[in-house]
Amino acid sequence: MAVYWRIFLSASLVNICCTASRKPQDAKRIGIIGGGIGGCASSLFLRDALRNDAYIVVYEAENISGRVRSVKLKGNEYEAGGSIFHEKNELCQRLVKRFGLKTLKDEDDNNNQGTLINYGSKVLFRSSDWSVFNAMKAFYRYGFSPLKLKPWVDDYITKFARIYDLFGRNCSYSRPSDLMFAADAELVDMFFLSLTDAMRKAGFGELFITEVAGAAMRVNYNQETSVPAFVGSISLAGMEGPLHRVKGGNEQLPHLACRSADTISPTRVVSVKLLNDTRFQLVDDAGQTDTFDFVVLASPLVRDRTNVEFIGFPVHFTAGDWVGSYQTTVATFVEGW
């Protein structure tokens, strides 16, 4: 059973490149499938923990940084995915400081923007330049629900932030739910409760849930308030802030973190085979084969995105048993005059 613990599941360059030579004969070989923020961060944290005792290979067929990327229009750079992070996100804050980067508050670019909630052509709520008038309009339509939002979201952020202390003490868990339970048992319930039900339970009005929380879910995830409450509460945190982004683009974080890897292979892993000596054999779409002591699976664990065949593993450890699909959202940028 212990052998299966050595496949780590992580939350999520055009050419092969190598960093300084550090391939001692007794170094542990680690293969990371996926070069998004999860895979790149895994590479960095493993390098910190193992130093020269690890030889790390990251497999990424598309682009390093995954969905965290930006676009440039007329000399200006705009975040296109993974555009902001909350101030309480300690891992992002640490990476920013470590790499000597600077952050900008998201409000810096949005001081003159208002709020508009509409259903088709019908305007449901529109804010104005007068804060007192906005408060009156919000109370008239939503009652006390707007006042409840920040304390409710802050409570979950505080509970979730306890994981950073667990990380600092090098605690490890076999499942994400075990980690959440160690932080606070209520967080586990949020995995199985919809955002709608969780907000009803907390006393939010139906109109507020449908219009305000619903708008946040559509903008952030292109989904409804039927999403798990854990996901939804984190999304609602983006409405309250404080929110930050990295000056020069958030994609700098995964790119800089991935420099900790020894090799970045621009290929897609098609199969992982458990060998008799408890190591793992990876085959990529270029037909290349490599063997590793440990494997990190840092790609979406859903049927329509993880096209990796697992050979020699227990029957239940197959992509066919994973549920759900990857939700696509589209960001459109239009260049003006």
Tab-separated table of C-alpha atoms in Angstrom:
chain	number	residue	atom	x	y	z
A	1	MET	CA	0.000	0.000	0.000
A	2	ALA	CA	2.841	2.383	0.777
A	3	VAL	CA	3.919	2.497	-2.829
A	4	TYR	CA	0.733	4.275	-3.885
A	5	TRP	CA	1.415	7.096	-1.460
A	6	ARG	CA	4.330	8.058	-3.651
A	7	ILE	CA	2.116	9.371	-6.395
A	8	PHE	CA	1.380	12.854	-5.156
A	9	LEU	CA	-1.745	14.639	-6.335
A	10	SER	CA	-1.241	18.411	-6.613
A	11	ALA	CA	-4.024	20.984	-6.535
A	12	SER	CA	-3.167	22.690	-10.464
A	13	LEU	CA	9.021	26.457	-22.531
A	14	VAL	CA	9.041	25.831	-25.910
A	15	ASN	CA	12.308	23.884	-25.736
A	16	ILE	CA	13.719	21.402	-23.272
A	17	CYS	CA	16.021	23.309	-20.977
A	18	CYS	CA	18.291	22.375	-18.125
A	19	THR	CA	19.500	24.323	-15.143
A	20	ALA	CA	22.820	23.840	-13.412
A	21	SER	CA	23.955	20.239	-13.431
A	22	ARG	CA	22.754	18.462	-10.316
A	23	LYS	CA	22.291	14.843	-11.165
A	24	PRO	CA	24.138	12.812	-8.542
A	25	GLN	CA	23.796	9.093	-8.992
A	26	ASP	CA	21.855	8.694	-5.754
A	27	ALA	CA	19.455	11.613	-6.376
A	28	LYS	CA	15.758	10.793	-6.272
A	29	ARG	CA	14.169	11.208	-9.685
A	30	ILE	CA	10.852	13.062	-9.569
A	31	GLY	CA	8.494	13.475	-12.526
A	32	ILE	CA	5.852	16.220	-12.418
A	33	ILE	CA	2.949	15.929	-14.856
A	34	GLY	CA	1.650	19.429	-15.555
A	35	GLY	CA	3.371	22.815	-15.662
A	36	GLY	CA	0.634	25.033	-14.285
A	37	ILE	CA	0.921	26.884	-10.992
A	38	GLY	CA	0.480	23.594	-9.083
A	39	GLY	CA	3.209	21.715	-10.927
A	40	CYS	CA	5.645	24.638	-10.898
A	41	ALA	CA	5.105	25.268	-7.192
A	42	SER	CA	5.559	21.544	-6.491
A	43	SER	CA	8.914	21.672	-8.250
A	44	LEU	CA	10.029	24.622	-6.141
A	45	PHE	CA	8.883	23.149	-2.824
A	46	LEU	CA	10.490	19.792	-3.594
A	47	ARG	CA	13.734	21.549	-4.489
A	48	ASP	CA	13.624	23.446	-1.191
A	49	ALA	CA	13.085	20.219	0.727
A	50	LEU	CA	15.527	17.940	-1.105
A	51	ARG	CA	18.115	20.368	-2.502
A	52	ASN	CA	20.573	18.449	-4.689
A	53	ASP	CA	19.145	15.100	-3.607
A	54	ALA	CA	16.454	15.361	-6.286
A	55	TYR	CA	16.432	15.422	-10.078
A	56	ILE	CA	13.157	17.011	-11.191
A	57	VAL	CA	11.503	16.801	-14.608
A	58	VAL	CA	8.362	18.827	-15.414
A	59	TYR	CA	6.177	17.691	-18.325
A	60	GLU	CA	4.115	20.450	-19.965
A	61	ALA	CA	2.879	20.131	-23.555
A	62	GLU	CA	1.286	23.566	-23.824
A	63	ASN	CA	2.601	26.529	-21.858
A	64	ILE	CA	4.317	26.861	-18.512
A	65	SER	CA	1.959	28.673	-16.103
A	66	GLY	CA	-1.209	26.927	-17.310
A	67	ARG	CA	-4.219	29.215	-17.119
A	68	VAL	CA	-2.209	31.906	-15.322
A	69	ARG	CA	-1.322	34.126	-18.245
A	70	SER	CA	-1.615	37.654	-19.589
A	71	VAL	CA	-2.141	39.329	-22.954
A	72	LYS	CA	-0.614	42.521	-24.321
A	73	LEU	CA	-2.583	45.154	-26.213
A	74	LYS	CA	-1.087	48.469	-27.312
A	75	GLY	CA	1.749	48.231	-24.843
A	76	ASN	CA	-0.496	47.399	-21.896
A	77	GLU	CA	-0.623	44.020	-20.181
A	78	TYR	CA	-3.891	42.480	-19.012
A	79	GLU	CA	-4.402	39.407	-16.848
A	80	ALA	CA	-6.327	36.782	-18.815
A	81	GLY	CA	-6.500	33.929	-16.308
A	82	GLY	CA	-5.663	33.561	-12.637
A	83	SER	CA	-5.879	37.337	-12.652
A	84	ILE	CA	-5.874	38.139	-8.934
A	85	PHE	CA	-5.102	36.563	-5.578
A	86	HIS	CA	-6.417	37.368	-2.125
A	87	GLU	CA	-4.195	39.122	0.361
A	88	LYS	CA	-4.526	36.148	2.726
A	89	ASN	CA	-2.991	33.790	0.137
A	90	GLU	CA	0.272	33.286	1.996
A	91	LEU	CA	1.873	31.037	-0.617
A	92	CYS	CA	1.497	33.663	-3.339
A	93	GLN	CA	2.700	36.374	-0.982
A	94	ARG	CA	5.790	34.339	-0.102
A	95	LEU	CA	6.617	33.678	-3.753
A	96	VAL	CA	6.264	37.361	-4.602
A	97	LYS	CA	8.675	38.278	-1.813
A	98	ARG	CA	11.067	35.438	-2.650
A	99	PHE	CA	11.384	36.468	-6.296
A	100	GLY	CA	11.705	40.167	-5.522
A	101	LEU	CA	8.495	41.084	-7.336
A	102	LYS	CA	6.014	43.824	-6.550
A	103	THR	CA	2.250	43.638	-6.234
A	104	LEU	CA	-0.503	46.045	-7.163
A	105	LYS	CA	-3.871	46.233	-5.471
A	106	ASP	CA	-6.625	45.324	-7.878
A	107	GLU	CA	-8.546	48.420	-6.767
A	108	ASP	CA	-5.776	50.619	-8.213
A	109	ASP	CA	-7.200	50.035	-11.697
A	110	ASN	CA	-10.861	50.029	-10.711
A	111	ASN	CA	-11.448	53.141	-8.644
A	112	ASN	CA	-13.935	54.553	-11.144
A	113	GLN	CA	-15.800	51.356	-11.896
A	114	GLY	CA	-19.294	50.743	-10.604
A	115	THR	CA	-21.439	47.646	-10.196
A	116	LEU	CA	-24.098	46.572	-12.650
A	117	ILE	CA	-26.194	43.429	-12.282
A	118	ASN	CA	-28.500	42.641	-15.160
A	119	TYR	CA	-30.659	39.807	-16.453
A	120	GLY	CA	-30.580	40.032	-20.223
A	121	SER	CA	-31.520	43.606	-21.079
A	122	LYS	CA	-33.152	44.204	-17.683
A	123	VAL	CA	-31.030	46.077	-15.130
A	124	LEU	CA	-31.470	44.572	-11.658
A	125	PHE	CA	-29.028	46.739	-9.706
A	126	ARG	CA	-26.754	49.621	-10.628
A	127	SER	CA	-24.423	51.425	-8.237
A	128	SER	CA	-23.741	55.153	-8.354
A	129	ASP	CA	-20.922	57.476	-7.310
A	130	TRP	CA	-22.608	58.135	-3.944
A	131	SER	CA	-21.767	55.470	-1.375
A	132	VAL	CA	-24.686	56.397	0.903
A	133	PHE	CA	-27.128	56.092	-1.978
A	134	ASN	CA	-25.594	52.718	-2.911
A	135	ALA	CA	-26.102	51.444	0.623
A	136	MET	CA	-29.737	52.552	0.581
A	137	LYS	CA	-30.366	50.895	-2.787
A	138	ALA	CA	-28.668	47.675	-1.675
A	139	PHE	CA	-30.685	47.576	1.558
A	140	TYR	CA	-33.933	48.216	-0.309
A	141	ARG	CA	-33.308	45.312	-2.694
A	142	TYR	CA	-31.341	42.821	-0.591
A	143	GLY	CA	-32.069	43.709	3.033
A	144	PHE	CA	-29.253	42.937	5.480
A	145	SER	CA	-27.654	40.295	3.239
A	146	PRO	CA	-24.896	42.602	1.898
A	147	LEU	CA	-23.807	43.348	5.479
A	148	LYS	CA	-23.520	39.633	6.255
A	149	LEU	CA	-21.299	38.796	3.305
A	150	LYS	CA	-17.894	40.026	4.491
A	151	PRO	CA	-18.071	38.479	8.011
A	152	TRP	CA	-19.298	35.205	6.515
A	153	VAL	CA	-16.540	35.038	3.906
A	154	ASP	CA	-13.861	36.241	6.345
A	155	ASP	CA	-14.785	33.425	8.728
A	156	TYR	CA	-14.054	30.801	6.076
A	157	ILE	CA	-10.873	32.533	4.971
A	158	THR	CA	-9.640	32.505	8.576
A	159	LYS	CA	-10.399	28.799	8.889
A	160	PHE	CA	-8.798	27.995	5.549
A	161	ALA	CA	-5.686	30.032	6.405
A	162	ARG	CA	-4.889	27.537	9.172
A	163	ILE	CA	-3.477	25.226	6.510
A	164	TYR	CA	-0.418	27.482	6.289
A	165	ASP	CA	0.472	26.664	9.882
A	166	LEU	CA	0.064	22.957	9.065
A	167	PHE	CA	2.352	23.393	6.059
A	168	GLY	CA	4.904	25.151	8.243
A	169	ARG	CA	4.934	22.179	10.619
A	170	ASN	CA	5.448	19.757	7.690
A	171	CYS	CA	2.162	17.962	8.320
A	172	SER	CA	1.073	15.639	5.517
A	173	TYR	CA	-2.235	14.011	4.613
A	174	SER	CA	-3.395	11.295	2.242
A	175	ARG	CA	-6.416	13.228	0.950
A	176	PRO	CA	-7.340	16.914	0.525
A	177	SER	CA	-10.353	16.395	2.791
A	178	ASP	CA	-8.028	15.230	5.591
A	179	LEU	CA	-6.054	18.458	5.266
A	180	MET	CA	-9.256	20.509	5.393
A	181	PHE	CA	-10.483	18.558	8.433
A	182	ALA	CA	-7.220	19.286	10.230
A	183	ALA	CA	-7.733	22.994	9.573
A	184	ASP	CA	-11.428	23.016	10.528
A	185	ALA	CA	-14.064	20.288	10.301
A	186	GLU	CA	-16.613	22.738	8.900
A	187	LEU	CA	-14.498	23.161	5.765
A	188	VAL	CA	-15.087	19.506	4.878
A	189	ASP	CA	-18.855	20.040	5.007
A	190	MET	CA	-18.422	22.839	2.485
A	191	PHE	CA	-17.249	20.277	-0.080
A	192	PHE	CA	-20.609	18.501	0.003
A	193	LEU	CA	-22.945	21.476	0.463
A	194	SER	CA	-23.911	23.727	-2.444
A	195	LEU	CA	-23.244	27.448	-2.193
A	196	THR	CA	-26.992	28.058	-2.377
A	197	ASP	CA	-27.702	25.811	0.611
A	198	ALA	CA	-24.775	27.164	2.627
A	199	MET	CA	-25.888	30.765	2.115
A	200	ARG	CA	-29.494	29.906	2.953
A	201	LYS	CA	-28.280	28.249	6.128
A	202	ALA	CA	-26.347	31.421	7.003
A	203	GLY	CA	-29.474	33.559	6.563
A	204	PHE	CA	-28.851	35.200	3.187
A	205	GLY	CA	-31.900	36.212	1.171
A	206	GLU	CA	-32.910	34.360	-1.991
A	207	LEU	CA	-32.612	37.468	-4.166
A	208	PHE	CA	-29.086	38.155	-2.916
A	209	ILE	CA	-28.031	34.549	-3.542
A	210	THR	CA	-29.511	34.494	-7.042
A	211	GLU	CA	-28.351	37.915	-8.221
A	212	VAL	CA	-25.167	38.800	-6.340
A	213	ALA	CA	-23.646	35.393	-5.563
A	214	GLY	CA	-24.907	34.121	-8.917
A	215	ALA	CA	-23.185	36.970	-10.755
A	216	ALA	CA	-19.899	36.241	-8.971
A	217	MET	CA	-20.071	32.544	-9.913
A	218	ARG	CA	-20.781	33.314	-13.563
A	219	VAL	CA	-17.977	35.848	-13.843
A	220	ASN	CA	-15.374	33.718	-12.049
A	221	TYR	CA	-16.298	30.168	-13.047
A	222	ASN	CA	-19.049	30.401	-15.690
A	223	GLN	CA	-21.200	28.321	-13.343
A	224	GLU	CA	-24.194	28.683	-11.032
A	225	THR	CA	-24.586	28.788	-7.252
A	226	SER	CA	-24.971	25.010	-7.310
A	227	VAL	CA	-21.156	24.776	-7.080
A	228	PRO	CA	-19.753	23.395	-3.802
A	229	ALA	CA	-19.870	25.967	-1.026
A	230	PHE	CA	-16.105	25.739	-0.509
A	231	VAL	CA	-15.467	26.874	-4.080
A	232	GLY	CA	-18.223	29.467	-3.922
A	233	SER	CA	-17.098	31.074	-0.677
A	234	ILE	CA	-13.580	31.512	-2.032
A	235	SER	CA	-15.023	33.096	-5.169
A	236	LEU	CA	-17.102	35.506	-3.093
A	237	ALA	CA	-13.909	36.546	-1.308
A	238	GLY	CA	-12.983	38.186	-4.591
A	239	MET	CA	-15.911	40.573	-4.178
A	240	GLU	CA	-14.613	41.893	-0.879
A	241	GLY	CA	-10.835	41.788	-1.247
A	242	PRO	CA	-8.251	42.970	-0.583
A	243	LEU	CA	-7.050	41.599	-3.916
A	244	HIS	CA	-3.602	41.775	-5.471
A	245	ARG	CA	-1.815	41.012	-8.726
A	246	VAL	CA	1.860	40.875	-9.607
A	247	LYS	CA	3.283	43.889	-11.381
A	248	GLY	CA	4.342	42.665	-14.811
A	249	GLY	CA	1.980	39.685	-14.777
A	250	ASN	CA	1.014	36.888	-12.391
A	251	GLU	CA	2.487	34.351	-14.815
A	252	GLN	CA	5.922	35.345	-13.539
A	253	LEU	CA	5.293	33.277	-10.402
A	254	PRO	CA	5.001	29.845	-12.097
A	255	HIS	CA	7.738	30.677	-14.616
A	256	LEU	CA	10.211	31.614	-11.878
A	257	ALA	CA	9.158	28.704	-9.659
A	258	CYS	CA	9.717	26.237	-12.499
A	259	ARG	CA	13.364	27.248	-12.765
A	260	SER	CA	13.874	24.921	-9.818
A	261	ALA	CA	13.333	21.955	-12.143
A	262	ASP	CA	16.293	20.331	-13.855
A	263	THR	CA	14.419	19.651	-17.074
A	264	ILE	CA	11.219	20.956	-18.649
A	265	SER	CA	9.900	18.588	-21.295
A	266	PRO	CA	7.438	20.101	-23.829
A	267	THR	CA	5.568	16.817	-24.150
A	268	ARG	CA	2.392	15.227	-22.813
A	269	VAL	CA	2.579	12.135	-20.618
A	270	VAL	CA	0.376	9.384	-22.055
A	271	SER	CA	0.994	6.611	-19.518
A	272	VAL	CA	2.323	5.922	-16.031
A	273	LYS	CA	3.301	2.344	-15.211
A	274	LEU	CA	3.992	0.995	-11.732
A	275	LEU	CA	7.089	-1.198	-11.976
A	276	ASN	CA	7.914	-4.235	-9.870
A	277	ASP	CA	10.681	-2.342	-8.067
A	278	THR	CA	8.049	0.271	-6.960
A	279	ARG	CA	9.347	2.942	-9.328
A	280	PHE	CA	7.251	4.546	-12.060
A	281	GLN	CA	7.764	4.495	-15.812
A	282	LEU	CA	6.451	7.475	-17.772
A	283	VAL	CA	5.902	7.498	-21.535
A	284	ASP	CA	5.262	10.788	-23.366
A	285	ASP	CA	3.586	11.508	-26.690
A	286	ALA	CA	6.991	11.687	-28.384
A	287	GLY	CA	7.579	8.037	-27.499
A	288	GLN	CA	10.245	8.826	-24.906
A	289	THR	CA	10.382	6.670	-21.769
A	290	ASP	CA	11.778	7.661	-18.389
A	291	THR	CA	11.749	6.125	-14.916
A	292	PHE	CA	11.106	7.988	-11.655
A	293	ASP	CA	11.127	7.278	-7.939
A	294	PHE	CA	8.205	9.649	-7.361
A	295	VAL	CA	5.496	11.179	-9.553
A	296	VAL	CA	3.437	14.320	-8.969
A	297	LEU	CA	0.178	14.449	-10.895
A	298	ALA	CA	-0.474	18.194	-11.217
A	299	SER	CA	-3.174	18.238	-13.866
A	300	PRO	CA	-6.986	18.434	-13.616
A	301	LEU	CA	-8.375	15.199	-12.205
A	302	VAL	CA	-11.420	15.112	-14.467
A	303	ARG	CA	-12.388	12.741	-17.239
A	304	ASP	CA	-12.141	15.155	-20.144
A	305	ARG	CA	-8.686	16.546	-19.335
A	306	THR	CA	-6.578	13.753	-17.827
A	307	ASN	CA	-5.769	11.458	-20.742
A	308	VAL	CA	-3.164	9.481	-18.849
A	309	GLU	CA	-3.272	5.691	-18.767
A	310	PHE	CA	-2.322	4.131	-15.434
A	311	ILE	CA	-0.823	0.660	-15.777
A	312	GLY	CA	-0.277	-1.781	-12.929
A	313	PHE	CA	-2.289	0.222	-10.386
A	314	PRO	CA	-5.357	-0.858	-8.400
A	315	VAL	CA	-8.517	-1.056	-10.494
A	316	HIS	CA	-10.062	1.982	-8.782
A	317	PHE	CA	-7.078	4.167	-9.718
A	318	THR	CA	-8.158	4.901	-13.278
A	319	ALA	CA	-9.160	8.110	-15.018
A	320	GLY	CA	-12.471	6.503	-15.931
A	321	ASP	CA	-13.473	6.568	-12.275
A	322	TRP	CA	-12.871	10.298	-11.926
A	323	VAL	CA	-15.967	12.463	-12.206
A	324	GLY	CA	-16.746	15.898	-13.528
A	325	SER	CA	-15.497	17.875	-16.485
A	326	TYR	CA	-13.255	20.881	-16.948
A	327	GLN	CA	-15.285	24.089	-17.069
A	328	THR	CA	-14.231	26.415	-19.869
A	329	THR	CA	-14.455	30.179	-19.502
A	330	VAL	CA	-13.584	32.617	-22.265
A	331	ALA	CA	-11.979	36.021	-21.735
A	332	THR	CA	-12.352	38.358	-24.718
A	333	PHE	CA	-10.042	41.335	-25.185
A	334	VAL	CA	-10.984	43.966	-27.761
A	335	GLU	CA	-8.400	46.493	-28.896
A	336	GLY	CA	-9.898	49.981	-29.217
A	337	TRP	CA	-8.756	53.057	-31.065
